[in-house]
Amino acid sequence: MKLKPLKQWICDSCGELIKKPEDGWWEYLTDTKTNLVSGFRIVHYGDPCYYDGQALRRKNKIVGDMHLDHMLTSGAFGHMLHWLELSKAKQIDEDIEITEFTEIMRRLYLPYWEEARQYWEQSFKDGFHDKCGFSENDLLGIIAEYGK
Ligand SMILES: [Zn+2]
């Protein structure tokens, strides 16, 4: 799927295009038994695409969320890093799942990542990259080769 960098995303719930930041919503889950924070998602603003908070509460998970357009600000970027630091330094109880966290950070702040990630594994298997290149040129190269 063709995407405008840092302006459009693919919804983790319905798989359709999120056309602009105002149409998006950011959410995650906190496990009340283990304090693990995971399940970071970008979805459409509106009920059908949200996590089912009631059903998840029965599984000891609480939904956290925020407007997607707010998540794209420099203030939110700083806050995300601060949150991670506090978690890893064990200054808060929340234990952030690091692989999911780094992926949501790429999706929110790295130009062309959201489009290139659709082809990341296939292009890696094809020897197109070594999973270390995240420059705009690297990602645009993947999109040019695999995007349709
Ligand atoms: Zn959706």
mmCIF file of C-alpha atoms and ligand atoms in Angstrom:
data_model
loop_
_atom_site.group_PDB
_atom_site.id
_atom_site.type_symbol
_atom_site.label_atom_id
_atom_site.label_comp_id
_atom_site.label_asym_id
_atom_site.label_seq_id
_atom_site.Cartn_x
_atom_site.Cartn_y
_atom_site.Cartn_z
ATOM 1 C CA MET A 1 0.000 0.000 0.000
ATOM 2 C CA LYS A 2 1.271 3.494 -0.926
ATOM 3 C CA LEU A 3 1.560 5.800 2.091
ATOM 4 C CA LYS A 4 2.487 9.438 2.723
ATOM 5 C CA PRO A 5 5.443 9.334 5.167
ATOM 6 C CA LEU A 6 4.473 10.154 8.774
ATOM 7 C CA LYS A 7 0.993 11.136 7.567
ATOM 8 C CA GLN A 8 -0.629 7.804 6.701
ATOM 9 C CA TRP A 9 -0.622 4.380 8.313
ATOM 10 C CA ILE A 10 -2.132 0.939 7.903
ATOM 11 C CA CYS A 11 -4.665 0.232 10.661
ATOM 12 C CA ASP A 12 -3.585 -2.665 12.926
ATOM 13 C CA SER A 13 -7.214 -3.582 13.451
ATOM 14 C CA CYS A 14 -8.931 -3.525 10.028
ATOM 15 C CA GLY A 15 -5.901 -3.368 7.706
ATOM 16 C CA GLU A 16 -7.257 -0.367 5.821
ATOM 17 C CA LEU A 17 -5.594 2.986 5.177
ATOM 18 C CA ILE A 18 -5.556 5.677 7.873
ATOM 19 C CA LYS A 19 -5.706 8.693 5.574
ATOM 20 C CA LYS A 20 -4.479 11.379 7.968
ATOM 21 C CA PRO A 21 -3.213 11.647 11.567
ATOM 22 C CA GLU A 22 -6.552 13.066 12.777
ATOM 23 C CA ASP A 23 -8.209 9.822 11.667
ATOM 24 C CA GLY A 24 -5.852 7.727 13.794
ATOM 25 C CA TRP A 25 -5.615 6.510 17.345
ATOM 26 C CA TRP A 26 -2.706 5.095 19.319
ATOM 27 C CA GLU A 27 -3.206 2.409 21.954
ATOM 28 C CA TYR A 28 -1.412 -0.138 24.121
ATOM 29 C CA LEU A 29 -2.115 -2.605 26.912
ATOM 30 C CA THR A 30 -0.906 -2.798 30.488
ATOM 31 C CA ASP A 31 -1.150 -6.169 32.212
ATOM 32 C CA THR A 32 -2.327 -5.529 35.763
ATOM 33 C CA LYS A 33 -0.727 -8.744 37.079
ATOM 34 C CA THR A 34 2.719 -8.494 35.473
ATOM 35 C CA ASN A 35 2.889 -4.728 34.723
ATOM 36 C CA LEU A 36 4.008 -5.627 31.208
ATOM 37 C CA VAL A 37 3.232 -2.875 28.688
ATOM 38 C CA SER A 38 2.778 -4.206 25.164
ATOM 39 C CA GLY A 39 0.284 -4.428 22.336
ATOM 40 C CA PHE A 40 1.191 -1.032 20.882
ATOM 41 C CA ARG A 41 -1.069 -0.310 17.915
ATOM 42 C CA ILE A 42 -2.046 2.357 15.431
ATOM 43 C CA VAL A 43 -5.723 2.100 14.506
ATOM 44 C CA HIS A 44 -8.582 4.169 13.133
ATOM 45 C CA TYR A 45 -10.186 6.710 15.424
ATOM 46 C CA GLY A 46 -13.560 5.195 16.289
ATOM 47 C CA ASP A 47 -15.145 2.205 17.879
ATOM 48 C CA PRO A 48 -14.876 -0.649 15.376
ATOM 49 C CA CYS A 49 -11.067 -0.523 15.322
ATOM 50 C CA TYR A 50 -10.334 0.045 19.035
ATOM 51 C CA TYR A 51 -9.259 -2.651 21.439
ATOM 52 C CA ASP A 52 -12.250 -4.173 23.232
ATOM 53 C CA GLY A 53 -11.538 -2.686 26.656
ATOM 54 C CA GLN A 54 -14.224 -4.656 28.472
ATOM 55 C CA ALA A 55 -13.109 -8.030 27.154
ATOM 56 C CA LEU A 56 -9.471 -7.198 27.864
ATOM 57 C CA ARG A 57 -10.206 -6.126 31.427
ATOM 58 C CA ARG A 58 -11.384 -9.671 32.092
ATOM 59 C CA LYS A 59 -7.909 -10.781 30.970
ATOM 60 C CA ASN A 60 -6.280 -8.314 33.399
ATOM 61 C CA LYS A 61 -5.337 -5.883 30.670
ATOM 62 C CA ILE A 62 -6.026 -2.155 30.713
ATOM 63 C CA VAL A 63 -6.054 -0.140 27.507
ATOM 64 C CA GLY A 64 -4.021 3.079 27.323
ATOM 65 C CA ASP A 65 -4.553 5.379 24.368
ATOM 66 C CA MET A 66 -3.999 8.782 22.799
ATOM 67 C CA HIS A 67 -4.889 10.729 19.673
ATOM 68 C CA LEU A 68 -2.471 9.795 16.905
ATOM 69 C CA ASP A 69 -1.871 13.424 15.907
ATOM 70 C CA HIS A 70 -0.699 14.158 19.454
ATOM 71 C CA MET A 71 1.642 11.144 19.332
ATOM 72 C CA LEU A 72 3.435 12.684 16.344
ATOM 73 C CA THR A 73 4.607 15.773 18.249
ATOM 74 C CA SER A 74 8.160 16.260 19.511
ATOM 75 C CA GLY A 75 6.742 16.408 23.027
ATOM 76 C CA ALA A 76 5.277 12.934 22.653
ATOM 77 C CA PHE A 77 8.574 11.648 21.229
ATOM 78 C CA GLY A 78 10.390 12.984 24.298
ATOM 79 C CA HIS A 79 7.772 11.523 26.591
ATOM 80 C CA MET A 80 8.034 8.071 24.978
ATOM 81 C CA LEU A 81 11.812 8.020 25.551
ATOM 82 C CA HIS A 82 11.350 9.220 29.127
ATOM 83 C CA TRP A 83 8.783 6.473 29.746
ATOM 84 C CA LEU A 84 11.156 3.854 28.347
ATOM 85 C CA GLU A 85 14.023 5.159 30.460
ATOM 86 C CA LEU A 86 11.978 5.043 33.654
ATOM 87 C CA SER A 87 10.850 1.525 32.830
ATOM 88 C CA LYS A 88 14.307 0.171 32.038
ATOM 89 C CA ALA A 89 15.836 1.950 35.066
ATOM 90 C CA LYS A 90 13.061 0.328 37.142
ATOM 91 C CA GLN A 91 11.906 3.677 38.477
ATOM 92 C CA ILE A 92 8.330 2.772 37.574
ATOM 93 C CA ASP A 93 6.521 -0.544 37.840
ATOM 94 C CA GLU A 94 5.572 -0.625 34.152
ATOM 95 C CA ASP A 95 7.795 -3.026 32.216
ATOM 96 C CA ILE A 96 7.824 -1.938 28.564
ATOM 97 C CA GLU A 97 8.166 -4.689 25.960
ATOM 98 C CA ILE A 98 11.214 -3.394 24.112
ATOM 99 C CA THR A 99 10.820 -4.998 20.675
ATOM 100 C CA GLU A 100 7.265 -3.761 20.319
ATOM 101 C CA PHE A 101 8.255 -0.364 21.679
ATOM 102 C CA THR A 102 11.042 0.147 19.155
ATOM 103 C CA GLU A 103 8.724 -0.880 16.341
ATOM 104 C CA ILE A 104 6.004 1.585 17.336
ATOM 105 C CA MET A 105 8.664 4.321 17.613
ATOM 106 C CA ARG A 106 9.822 3.580 14.064
ATOM 107 C CA ARG A 107 6.241 3.647 12.818
ATOM 108 C CA LEU A 108 5.534 6.985 14.502
ATOM 109 C CA TYR A 109 8.757 8.873 13.786
ATOM 110 C CA LEU A 110 10.823 7.278 11.007
ATOM 111 C CA PRO A 111 9.960 8.584 7.517
ATOM 112 C CA TYR A 112 9.009 5.843 5.027
ATOM 113 C CA TRP A 113 9.162 3.099 7.663
ATOM 114 C CA GLU A 114 5.402 2.439 7.677
ATOM 115 C CA GLU A 115 5.444 1.808 3.931
ATOM 116 C CA ALA A 116 8.749 -0.077 3.766
ATOM 117 C CA ARG A 117 7.918 -2.367 6.714
ATOM 118 C CA GLN A 118 5.327 -4.093 4.520
ATOM 119 C CA TYR A 119 8.222 -5.439 2.439
ATOM 120 C CA TRP A 120 10.917 -5.628 5.157
ATOM 121 C CA GLU A 121 11.023 -9.407 5.664
ATOM 122 C CA GLN A 122 10.684 -10.305 1.990
ATOM 123 C CA SER A 123 13.336 -7.806 0.917
ATOM 124 C CA PHE A 124 15.625 -9.146 3.664
ATOM 125 C CA LYS A 125 15.140 -12.720 2.430
ATOM 126 C CA ASP A 126 15.969 -11.540 -1.066
ATOM 127 C CA GLY A 127 19.256 -10.087 0.194
ATOM 128 C CA PHE A 128 18.172 -6.540 -0.481
ATOM 129 C CA HIS A 129 19.336 -5.295 2.949
ATOM 130 C CA ASP A 130 20.807 -6.495 6.265
ATOM 131 C CA LYS A 131 18.098 -5.096 8.613
ATOM 132 C CA CYS A 132 20.414 -2.282 9.700
ATOM 133 C CA GLY A 133 19.646 0.462 7.188
ATOM 134 C CA PHE A 134 16.889 2.879 8.133
ATOM 135 C CA SER A 135 17.866 5.948 6.111
ATOM 136 C CA GLU A 136 15.319 7.480 3.783
ATOM 137 C CA ASN A 137 17.369 6.229 0.845
ATOM 138 C CA ASP A 138 17.429 2.672 2.190
ATOM 139 C CA LEU A 139 13.698 2.626 2.811
ATOM 140 C CA LEU A 140 12.833 4.338 -0.484
ATOM 141 C CA GLY A 141 14.963 1.726 -2.248
ATOM 142 C CA ILE A 142 12.857 -1.066 -0.725
ATOM 143 C CA ILE A 143 9.644 0.740 -1.646
ATOM 144 C CA ALA A 144 10.825 1.305 -5.223
ATOM 145 C CA GLU A 145 11.707 -2.366 -5.575
ATOM 146 C CA TYR A 146 8.738 -3.990 -3.822
ATOM 147 C CA GLY A 147 5.995 -1.371 -3.628
ATOM 148 C CA LYS A 148 3.049 -1.519 -5.925
HETATM 149 ZN ZN ZN B 1 -9.251 0.389 11.129
#
